[in-house]
């Protein structure tokens, strides 16, 4: 079997697991800690956190700069692994998964909207959106059709051929959102999605989050402003790596 067929097979398996998963709680973190060791210093970015996130929940994680919000999102989204503790996503223990399996798992289950967009600088807006679909085995024709659909939905129909550096911050943010939605994942993780945007663009992006809420996606947003707070089913106040308050 070629490596590509192998990969398709694994994606199928991940999708099957997702389909038979039958619980309200889709993410569960149990006593997770994340330490970063730089030289002689150890930074404890996440300090013994336990957290359950329900399917369809809209969770806002708020806290000052350096609180550990990005680190927590990366852990529960499977972009990073904890130093201690266990994380289940769709009933699968992702905290000690091998990188390759974790990549496949993320492709199917979660869309990441990064704090600094993380668009691939050499790919156009359209190609950036097609990229995760290509990795999960979608045909080129379908990739292009969906990318164009998403670009149009996000008001970027005339920016298909633009490279990231030819787009404004708000436009890059929208391409990043389209890319996160490309594989239609059930979970969206967003890191400061309205930072550095003007009022109108923030409003546009807020409406996109409202659509995600209406389509019952599970949304977890890390932010230090209160812009998306009225969409939240739950607000978690995070500081120095710990949850200091939770409001429903
Ligand atoms: N890869 C890394 N290596 C070393 N230290 C790190 C790393 N990532 C984060 N940290 C440290 O962990 C702490 C939490 O960082 P994190 O980026 O999670 O905070 P944040 O709440 O997202 O902040 P901001 O609101 O500024 O984005 C910080 O003190 C940071 O210096
Ligand atoms: Mg951050």
PDB file of C-alpha atoms in Angstrom, residues 64-168:
ATOM      1  CA  UNK A  64      -4.129  39.006  30.390  1.00  0.00           C
ATOM      2  CA  UNK A  65      -1.139  38.624  28.089  1.00  0.00           C
ATOM      3  CA  UNK A  66       1.063  35.747  29.229  1.00  0.00           C
ATOM      4  CA  UNK A  67      -1.794  34.053  31.115  1.00  0.00           C
ATOM      5  CA  UNK A  68      -1.327  30.868  29.081  1.00  0.00           C
ATOM      6  CA  UNK A  69      -4.371  31.134  26.777  1.00  0.00           C
ATOM      7  CA  UNK A  70      -2.553  30.170  23.566  1.00  0.00           C
ATOM      8  CA  UNK A  71      -0.786  27.319  25.358  1.00  0.00           C
ATOM      9  CA  UNK A  72      -4.106  25.982  26.673  1.00  0.00           C
ATOM     10  CA  UNK A  73      -5.728  26.188  23.211  1.00  0.00           C
ATOM     11  CA  UNK A  74      -2.751  24.384  21.654  1.00  0.00           C
ATOM     12  CA  UNK A  75      -3.038  21.619  24.240  1.00  0.00           C
ATOM     13  CA  UNK A  76      -6.768  21.019  23.945  1.00  0.00           C
ATOM     14  CA  UNK A  77      -6.563  21.262  20.147  1.00  0.00           C
ATOM     15  CA  UNK A  78      -3.728  18.709  19.975  1.00  0.00           C
ATOM     16  CA  UNK A  79      -1.109  21.114  18.616  1.00  0.00           C
ATOM     17  CA  UNK A  80       1.064  20.506  21.637  1.00  0.00           C
ATOM     18  CA  UNK A  81       1.256  17.850  24.335  1.00  0.00           C
ATOM     19  CA  UNK A  82       1.128  18.466  28.093  1.00  0.00           C
ATOM     20  CA  UNK A  83       4.056  17.938  30.444  1.00  0.00           C
ATOM     21  CA  UNK A  84       1.643  16.227  32.834  1.00  0.00           C
ATOM     22  CA  UNK A  85      -1.998  15.210  32.669  1.00  0.00           C
ATOM     23  CA  UNK A  86      -4.405  13.633  30.186  1.00  0.00           C
ATOM     24  CA  UNK A  87      -6.497  15.092  27.364  1.00  0.00           C
ATOM     25  CA  UNK A  88      -9.355  13.279  25.659  1.00  0.00           C
ATOM     26  CA  UNK A  89     -10.865  14.557  22.445  1.00  0.00           C
ATOM     27  CA  UNK A  90     -13.845  12.660  21.030  1.00  0.00           C
ATOM     28  CA  UNK A  91     -13.081   9.983  23.605  1.00  0.00           C
ATOM     29  CA  UNK A  92      -9.572   9.478  22.252  1.00  0.00           C
ATOM     30  CA  UNK A  93      -6.570  10.117  24.465  1.00  0.00           C
ATOM     31  CA  UNK A  94      -4.646  12.715  22.466  1.00  0.00           C
ATOM     32  CA  UNK A  95      -2.180  13.745  25.176  1.00  0.00           C
ATOM     33  CA  UNK A  96       0.273  10.973  24.355  1.00  0.00           C
ATOM     34  CA  UNK A  97      -0.502  10.460  20.666  1.00  0.00           C
ATOM     35  CA  UNK A  98       2.315  10.243  18.116  1.00  0.00           C
ATOM     36  CA  UNK A  99       2.733  13.411  16.016  1.00  0.00           C
ATOM     37  CA  UNK A 100       1.559  11.761  12.763  1.00  0.00           C
ATOM     38  CA  UNK A 101      -1.665  10.434  14.269  1.00  0.00           C
ATOM     39  CA  UNK A 102      -2.234  13.753  16.014  1.00  0.00           C
ATOM     40  CA  UNK A 103      -1.906  15.609  12.693  1.00  0.00           C
ATOM     41  CA  UNK A 104      -4.551  13.387  11.089  1.00  0.00           C
ATOM     42  CA  UNK A 105      -6.767  13.719  14.124  1.00  0.00           C
ATOM     43  CA  UNK A 106      -6.558  17.522  13.985  1.00  0.00           C
ATOM     44  CA  UNK A 107      -7.271  17.621  10.262  1.00  0.00           C
ATOM     45  CA  UNK A 108     -10.614  15.934  10.732  1.00  0.00           C
ATOM     46  CA  UNK A 109     -11.652  17.285  14.104  1.00  0.00           C
ATOM     47  CA  UNK A 110     -10.449  20.814  14.599  1.00  0.00           C
ATOM     48  CA  UNK A 111      -9.928  24.055  12.737  1.00  0.00           C
ATOM     49  CA  UNK A 112      -7.349  26.430  14.178  1.00  0.00           C
ATOM     50  CA  UNK A 113      -7.475  30.188  13.764  1.00  0.00           C
ATOM     51  CA  UNK A 114      -4.037  31.324  14.905  1.00  0.00           C
ATOM     52  CA  UNK A 115      -3.172  34.523  16.765  1.00  0.00           C
ATOM     53  CA  UNK A 116      -0.822  35.589  13.954  1.00  0.00           C
ATOM     54  CA  UNK A 117      -2.925  33.979  11.138  1.00  0.00           C
ATOM     55  CA  UNK A 118      -0.090  31.549  10.148  1.00  0.00           C
ATOM     56  CA  UNK A 119      -0.971  31.707   6.457  1.00  0.00           C
ATOM     57  CA  UNK A 120       1.572  30.118   4.120  1.00  0.00           C
ATOM     58  CA  UNK A 121       3.315  33.134   2.585  1.00  0.00           C
ATOM     59  CA  UNK A 122       3.984  31.547  -0.822  1.00  0.00           C
ATOM     60  CA  UNK A 123       0.388  30.380  -1.363  1.00  0.00           C
ATOM     61  CA  UNK A 124      -2.506  32.531  -2.559  1.00  0.00           C
ATOM     62  CA  UNK A 125      -5.617  33.078  -0.432  1.00  0.00           C
ATOM     63  CA  UNK A 126      -7.374  30.320  -2.364  1.00  0.00           C
ATOM     64  CA  UNK A 127      -4.442  27.885  -2.065  1.00  0.00           C
ATOM     65  CA  UNK A 128      -4.143  28.532   1.673  1.00  0.00           C
ATOM     66  CA  UNK A 129      -7.773  27.468   2.074  1.00  0.00           C
ATOM     67  CA  UNK A 130      -7.272  24.441  -0.189  1.00  0.00           C
ATOM     68  CA  UNK A 131      -4.222  23.271   1.754  1.00  0.00           C
ATOM     69  CA  UNK A 132      -5.910  21.400   4.664  1.00  0.00           C
ATOM     70  CA  UNK A 133      -8.395  19.834   2.243  1.00  0.00           C
ATOM     71  CA  UNK A 134      -5.496  18.527   0.156  1.00  0.00           C
ATOM     72  CA  UNK A 135      -3.987  16.944   3.260  1.00  0.00           C
ATOM     73  CA  UNK A 136      -7.234  15.156   4.023  1.00  0.00           C
ATOM     74  CA  UNK A 137      -7.598  13.648   0.568  1.00  0.00           C
ATOM     75  CA  UNK A 138     -10.269  15.929  -0.978  1.00  0.00           C
ATOM     76  CA  UNK A 139     -10.094  16.045  -4.802  1.00  0.00           C
ATOM     77  CA  UNK A 140      -8.530  19.132  -6.376  1.00  0.00           C
ATOM     78  CA  UNK A 141     -11.842  20.091  -7.992  1.00  0.00           C
ATOM     79  CA  UNK A 142     -13.712  19.944  -4.689  1.00  0.00           C
ATOM     80  CA  UNK A 143     -10.908  21.809  -2.900  1.00  0.00           C
ATOM     81  CA  UNK A 144     -11.161  24.668  -5.382  1.00  0.00           C
ATOM     82  CA  UNK A 145     -14.966  24.784  -5.313  1.00  0.00           C
ATOM     83  CA  UNK A 146     -15.094  24.905  -1.533  1.00  0.00           C
ATOM     84  CA  UNK A 147     -12.294  27.500  -1.329  1.00  0.00           C
ATOM     85  CA  UNK A 148     -14.170  29.743  -3.774  1.00  0.00           C
ATOM     86  CA  UNK A 149     -17.413  29.219  -1.848  1.00  0.00           C
ATOM     87  CA  UNK A 150     -15.724  30.169   1.438  1.00  0.00           C
ATOM     88  CA  UNK A 151     -13.925  33.173  -0.096  1.00  0.00           C
ATOM     89  CA  UNK A 152     -17.255  34.451  -1.433  1.00  0.00           C
ATOM     90  CA  UNK A 153     -18.998  33.841   1.906  1.00  0.00           C
ATOM     91  CA  UNK A 154     -16.292  35.853   3.644  1.00  0.00           C
ATOM     92  CA  UNK A 155     -16.450  38.729   1.183  1.00  0.00           C
ATOM     93  CA  UNK A 156     -13.104  37.885  -0.423  1.00  0.00           C
ATOM     94  CA  UNK A 157     -14.264  36.639  -3.824  1.00  0.00           C
ATOM     95  CA  UNK A 158     -12.007  39.156  -5.564  1.00  0.00           C
ATOM     96  CA  UNK A 159      -8.948  38.302  -3.462  1.00  0.00           C
ATOM     97  CA  UNK A 160      -8.488  34.679  -4.598  1.00  0.00           C
ATOM     98  CA  UNK A 161      -5.111  35.226  -6.217  1.00  0.00           C
ATOM     99  CA  UNK A 162      -3.673  37.497  -3.527  1.00  0.00           C
ATOM    100  CA  UNK A 163      -0.672  36.352  -1.512  1.00  0.00           C
ATOM    101  CA  UNK A 164      -0.897  36.964   2.259  1.00  0.00           C
ATOM    102  CA  UNK A 165       1.381  40.037   2.126  1.00  0.00           C
ATOM    103  CA  UNK A 166      -1.014  41.581  -0.431  1.00  0.00           C
ATOM    104  CA  UNK A 167      -3.933  41.324   2.013  1.00  0.00           C
ATOM    105  CA  UNK A 168      -4.883  43.617   4.889  1.00  0.00           C
TER     106      UNK A 168
END
